[in-house]
Each structure stands twice: as structure tokens, then as C-alpha cells.
């Protein structure tokens, strides 16, 4: 039986903290750290974090939609990001850490918009939901040391995550 394949691209602050929450789900083939949405070809981490390339740190999720739906991926995303903060995420500030959903198909766009609308209507947040939903652009894979960082350096990852403020809200604990 051939694995089905779909791609999602999401930004929710530091990509180190965006890998593990998706990695643990059945149907996820891979989660890759990278950069998207900017104007520089083949950006580096240093250039992106300077804020001058226009890119944001993001993850590219390869998944089997017969096992895990795009809607479920969006549900996970809303629970690990702060959709009310356009200026960054948690301790990470600046445009390179802004939240975003980058759709690859019209179907993904419609599902993302419906998911955002449902979140807005839920009353879960006192502030407006500001996460942008935009067409996907080129996704550049980040340097190797950023890939699966939570596995490569678990102590550093845990310390960073604890200091970041992500886990103050129990819904963000992963």
C-alpha cells in the first residue's frame, strides 16, 4: 500500500519548538525546520533572525491525510502557537518569528480560513486572532543543526522551551 502524501507549512515562532508537537502523531512522515515568506534566495539562520530577509522560521510537515487530516494539523498548530501575537511568539520577538499558515492549495486555504474563523468564534481568546493565512512561497530547509533539535540536544531544548514562556499555558505543553 502506497503512503499518501500532503504538505503543510506553518510558522509559530522558533522552529525548534514546532517540531516535537507534530512529530508525535501517527501519519506524520517528517517535520522539517526552515524559512519561508522572504525575498532572499537560500537564506541562512543568521540572516533570517536579523529580520532583514523577510522570512519567518517555519516547519514543513509531510503527512498522510488518510491518517491525520489537515484540519487536525491546524488544531495542533492553534494549541502550540499564540494566534493573537503578530510581533513574534513568546520570548522570540520580531517578524522572523511571526505566526502564519502558508497554504499550498485552494482547499488548504479554505480549511485554514474556516479553522481560524472557528477559533475566533470560540471565544478562547480576548484579543483578535492575527495569524496570517497566505499562499506558500519557497520553503528553504534550515541548517542541519536545527533539524530535530529536541532529539539532538534534549537538555538545551528543554531549557530553551522552559525559558521561552510557551509552557505557561497548559495547552501549549507538549
mmCIF file of C-alpha atoms in Angstrom:
data_model
loop_
_atom_site.group_PDB
_atom_site.id
_atom_site.type_symbol
_atom_site.label_atom_id
_atom_site.label_comp_id
_atom_site.label_asym_id
_atom_site.label_seq_id
_atom_site.Cartn_x
_atom_site.Cartn_y
_atom_site.Cartn_z
ATOM 1 C CA UNK A 1 0.000 0.000 0.000
ATOM 2 C CA UNK A 2 1.400 3.385 -1.039
ATOM 3 C CA UNK A 3 1.591 6.134 1.566
ATOM 4 C CA UNK A 4 -0.492 9.189 0.770
ATOM 5 C CA UNK A 5 1.336 12.469 0.921
ATOM 6 C CA UNK A 6 0.399 16.071 1.616
ATOM 7 C CA UNK A 7 2.423 19.060 2.804
ATOM 8 C CA UNK A 8 1.593 21.772 5.336
ATOM 9 C CA UNK A 9 3.749 24.821 6.094
ATOM 10 C CA UNK A 10 3.229 26.601 9.412
ATOM 11 C CA UNK A 11 5.052 29.295 11.388
ATOM 12 C CA UNK A 12 4.660 29.665 15.130
ATOM 13 C CA UNK A 13 7.826 31.181 16.499
ATOM 14 C CA UNK A 14 11.076 29.316 16.961
ATOM 15 C CA UNK A 15 11.010 26.232 14.766
ATOM 16 C CA UNK A 16 12.768 24.172 17.462
ATOM 17 C CA UNK A 17 9.507 24.205 19.424
ATOM 18 C CA UNK A 18 7.347 23.437 16.397
ATOM 19 C CA UNK A 19 8.860 20.031 15.537
ATOM 20 C CA UNK A 20 8.152 17.768 18.517
ATOM 21 C CA UNK A 21 4.422 18.547 18.861
ATOM 22 C CA UNK A 22 3.825 17.292 15.309
ATOM 23 C CA UNK A 23 6.446 14.535 15.323
ATOM 24 C CA UNK A 24 4.493 12.521 17.880
ATOM 25 C CA UNK A 25 1.392 11.957 15.700
ATOM 26 C CA UNK A 26 0.699 8.911 13.548
ATOM 27 C CA UNK A 27 0.616 9.823 9.877
ATOM 28 C CA UNK A 28 3.358 12.446 10.096
ATOM 29 C CA UNK A 29 6.146 11.430 7.698
ATOM 30 C CA UNK A 30 8.526 14.293 8.529
ATOM 31 C CA UNK A 31 8.740 17.757 10.061
ATOM 32 C CA UNK A 32 11.484 19.995 8.672
ATOM 33 C CA UNK A 33 12.716 23.299 10.111
ATOM 34 C CA UNK A 34 13.146 26.072 7.589
ATOM 35 C CA UNK A 35 12.381 29.542 6.343
ATOM 36 C CA UNK A 36 9.638 30.913 4.101
ATOM 37 C CA UNK A 37 7.959 34.113 3.025
ATOM 38 C CA UNK A 38 11.006 36.254 2.333
ATOM 39 C CA UNK A 39 12.856 37.861 -0.556
ATOM 40 C CA UNK A 40 16.364 36.340 -0.229
ATOM 41 C CA UNK A 41 17.324 33.118 -2.008
ATOM 42 C CA UNK A 42 18.817 30.427 0.268
ATOM 43 C CA UNK A 43 18.726 32.459 3.494
ATOM 44 C CA UNK A 44 20.828 31.480 6.492
ATOM 45 C CA UNK A 45 19.694 31.363 10.103
ATOM 46 C CA UNK A 46 21.755 34.462 10.945
ATOM 47 C CA UNK A 47 20.249 36.424 8.052
ATOM 48 C CA UNK A 48 16.679 35.368 8.881
ATOM 49 C CA UNK A 49 16.934 36.172 12.575
ATOM 50 C CA UNK A 50 18.257 39.648 11.683
ATOM 51 C CA UNK A 51 14.788 40.338 10.269
ATOM 52 C CA UNK A 52 16.212 41.710 7.018
ATOM 53 C CA UNK A 53 15.291 38.819 4.676
ATOM 54 C CA UNK A 54 11.527 38.954 5.192
ATOM 55 C CA UNK A 55 11.469 35.234 6.031
ATOM 56 C CA UNK A 56 9.852 33.622 9.022
ATOM 57 C CA UNK A 57 11.006 30.472 10.771
ATOM 58 C CA UNK A 58 8.554 27.739 9.811
ATOM 59 C CA UNK A 59 8.078 23.993 9.633
ATOM 60 C CA UNK A 60 7.218 21.927 6.608
ATOM 61 C CA UNK A 61 5.113 18.944 7.613
ATOM 62 C CA UNK A 62 4.819 15.954 5.299
ATOM 63 C CA UNK A 63 1.826 13.843 6.279
ATOM 64 C CA UNK A 64 -0.572 11.121 5.203
ATOM 65 C CA UNK A 65 -4.062 12.700 5.062
ATOM 66 C CA UNK A 66 -5.688 9.263 5.313
ATOM 67 C CA UNK A 67 -4.212 9.006 8.842
ATOM 68 C CA UNK A 68 -4.074 12.626 10.048
ATOM 69 C CA UNK A 69 -6.125 15.365 8.430
ATOM 70 C CA UNK A 70 -5.021 18.870 7.566
ATOM 71 C CA UNK A 71 -7.726 20.070 9.955
ATOM 72 C CA UNK A 72 -6.126 18.074 12.810
ATOM 73 C CA UNK A 73 -2.746 19.582 11.963
ATOM 74 C CA UNK A 74 -4.353 23.031 12.200
ATOM 75 C CA UNK A 75 -5.906 22.121 15.569
ATOM 76 C CA UNK A 76 -2.464 21.126 16.870
ATOM 77 C CA UNK A 77 -0.999 24.333 15.462
ATOM 78 C CA UNK A 78 -3.520 26.595 17.207
ATOM 79 C CA UNK A 79 -2.682 24.889 20.513
ATOM 80 C CA UNK A 80 1.090 25.395 20.255
ATOM 81 C CA UNK A 81 1.174 28.973 18.980
ATOM 82 C CA UNK A 82 -0.201 32.290 20.175
ATOM 83 C CA UNK A 83 -2.532 33.388 17.382
ATOM 84 C CA UNK A 84 -3.009 36.823 18.974
ATOM 85 C CA UNK A 85 0.629 37.937 18.731
ATOM 86 C CA UNK A 86 1.778 39.182 15.307
ATOM 87 C CA UNK A 87 5.041 40.557 16.753
ATOM 88 C CA UNK A 88 6.592 37.158 17.399
ATOM 89 C CA UNK A 89 5.870 34.193 19.602
ATOM 90 C CA UNK A 90 6.511 34.039 23.314
ATOM 91 C CA UNK A 91 10.109 35.134 24.091
ATOM 92 C CA UNK A 92 11.031 35.219 20.381
ATOM 93 C CA UNK A 93 10.265 38.660 19.002
ATOM 94 C CA UNK A 94 10.337 40.112 15.512
ATOM 95 C CA UNK A 95 8.972 39.356 12.068
ATOM 96 C CA UNK A 96 11.056 36.199 11.660
ATOM 97 C CA UNK A 97 9.010 34.635 14.474
ATOM 98 C CA UNK A 98 5.536 35.776 13.365
ATOM 99 C CA UNK A 99 2.750 33.190 13.215
ATOM 100 C CA UNK A 100 1.442 32.104 9.842
ATOM 101 C CA UNK A 101 -0.294 29.428 7.850
ATOM 102 C CA UNK A 102 1.084 29.058 4.328
ATOM 103 C CA UNK A 103 -1.378 27.206 2.115
ATOM 104 C CA UNK A 104 -0.351 25.157 -0.918
ATOM 105 C CA UNK A 105 -3.801 24.573 -2.409
ATOM 106 C CA UNK A 106 -7.129 26.365 -2.540
ATOM 107 C CA UNK A 107 -8.539 23.542 -0.382
ATOM 108 C CA UNK A 108 -5.921 24.225 2.320
ATOM 109 C CA UNK A 109 -6.735 27.936 2.155
ATOM 110 C CA UNK A 110 -10.448 27.283 2.716
ATOM 111 C CA UNK A 111 -9.765 24.841 5.568
ATOM 112 C CA UNK A 112 -7.324 27.259 7.225
ATOM 113 C CA UNK A 113 -9.782 30.151 6.958
ATOM 114 C CA UNK A 114 -12.602 28.007 8.389
ATOM 115 C CA UNK A 115 -10.346 26.857 11.222
ATOM 116 C CA UNK A 116 -9.330 30.438 12.042
ATOM 117 C CA UNK A 117 -12.956 31.562 11.937
ATOM 118 C CA UNK A 118 -13.955 28.740 14.309
ATOM 119 C CA UNK A 119 -11.174 29.777 16.696
ATOM 120 C CA UNK A 120 -12.326 33.412 16.558
ATOM 121 C CA UNK A 121 -15.919 32.366 17.242
ATOM 122 C CA UNK A 122 -14.912 30.062 20.116
ATOM 123 C CA UNK A 123 -14.173 32.958 22.455
ATOM 124 C CA UNK A 124 -10.982 31.224 23.587
ATOM 125 C CA UNK A 125 -9.037 34.494 23.248
ATOM 126 C CA UNK A 126 -9.820 38.011 24.448
ATOM 127 C CA UNK A 127 -7.687 39.527 21.668
ATOM 128 C CA UNK A 128 -8.172 39.261 17.897
ATOM 129 C CA UNK A 129 -6.688 36.284 16.044
ATOM 130 C CA UNK A 130 -3.918 37.831 13.911
ATOM 131 C CA UNK A 131 -2.263 34.741 12.393
ATOM 132 C CA UNK A 132 -1.997 35.386 8.672
ATOM 133 C CA UNK A 133 -3.104 32.848 6.076
ATOM 134 C CA UNK A 134 -1.090 33.401 2.901
ATOM 135 C CA UNK A 135 -0.027 31.475 -0.188
ATOM 136 C CA UNK A 136 3.042 29.307 0.339
ATOM 137 C CA UNK A 137 6.275 30.545 -1.148
ATOM 138 C CA UNK A 138 9.585 28.749 -1.495
ATOM 139 C CA UNK A 139 10.459 26.810 1.649
ATOM 140 C CA UNK A 140 14.186 26.739 2.412
ATOM 141 C CA UNK A 141 15.390 23.971 4.699
ATOM 142 C CA UNK A 142 17.274 25.299 7.723
ATOM 143 C CA UNK A 143 20.798 24.252 8.555
ATOM 144 C CA UNK A 144 21.219 20.642 9.702
ATOM 145 C CA UNK A 145 21.871 21.535 13.349
ATOM 146 C CA UNK A 146 18.326 22.970 13.535
ATOM 147 C CA UNK A 147 16.677 19.745 12.344
ATOM 148 C CA UNK A 148 15.131 17.636 15.135
ATOM 149 C CA UNK A 149 16.868 19.825 17.704
ATOM 150 C CA UNK A 150 14.752 18.420 20.524
ATOM 151 C CA UNK A 151 16.296 14.986 19.825
ATOM 152 C CA UNK A 152 19.872 16.156 19.186
ATOM 153 C CA UNK A 153 20.240 18.316 22.290
ATOM 154 C CA UNK A 154 17.339 17.494 24.634
ATOM 155 C CA UNK A 155 18.722 19.354 27.653
ATOM 156 C CA UNK A 156 19.280 22.578 25.714
ATOM 157 C CA UNK A 157 15.863 22.206 24.060
ATOM 158 C CA UNK A 158 14.090 21.690 27.405
ATOM 159 C CA UNK A 159 15.863 24.672 28.961
ATOM 160 C CA UNK A 160 15.078 26.903 25.972
ATOM 161 C CA UNK A 161 11.454 25.804 25.907
ATOM 162 C CA UNK A 162 11.070 26.401 29.662
ATOM 163 C CA UNK A 163 12.562 29.899 29.327
ATOM 164 C CA UNK A 164 10.541 30.751 26.217
ATOM 165 C CA UNK A 165 7.207 31.060 28.022
ATOM 166 C CA UNK A 166 5.488 28.516 25.763
ATOM 167 C CA UNK A 167 4.590 26.200 28.618
ATOM 168 C CA UNK A 168 2.974 28.768 30.910
ATOM 169 C CA UNK A 169 -0.339 27.927 29.235
ATOM 170 C CA UNK A 170 -1.002 24.240 29.873
ATOM 171 C CA UNK A 171 -2.492 23.837 26.377
ATOM 172 C CA UNK A 172 0.989 24.502 24.960
ATOM 173 C CA UNK A 173 2.744 21.744 26.914
ATOM 174 C CA UNK A 174 3.967 19.014 24.592
#
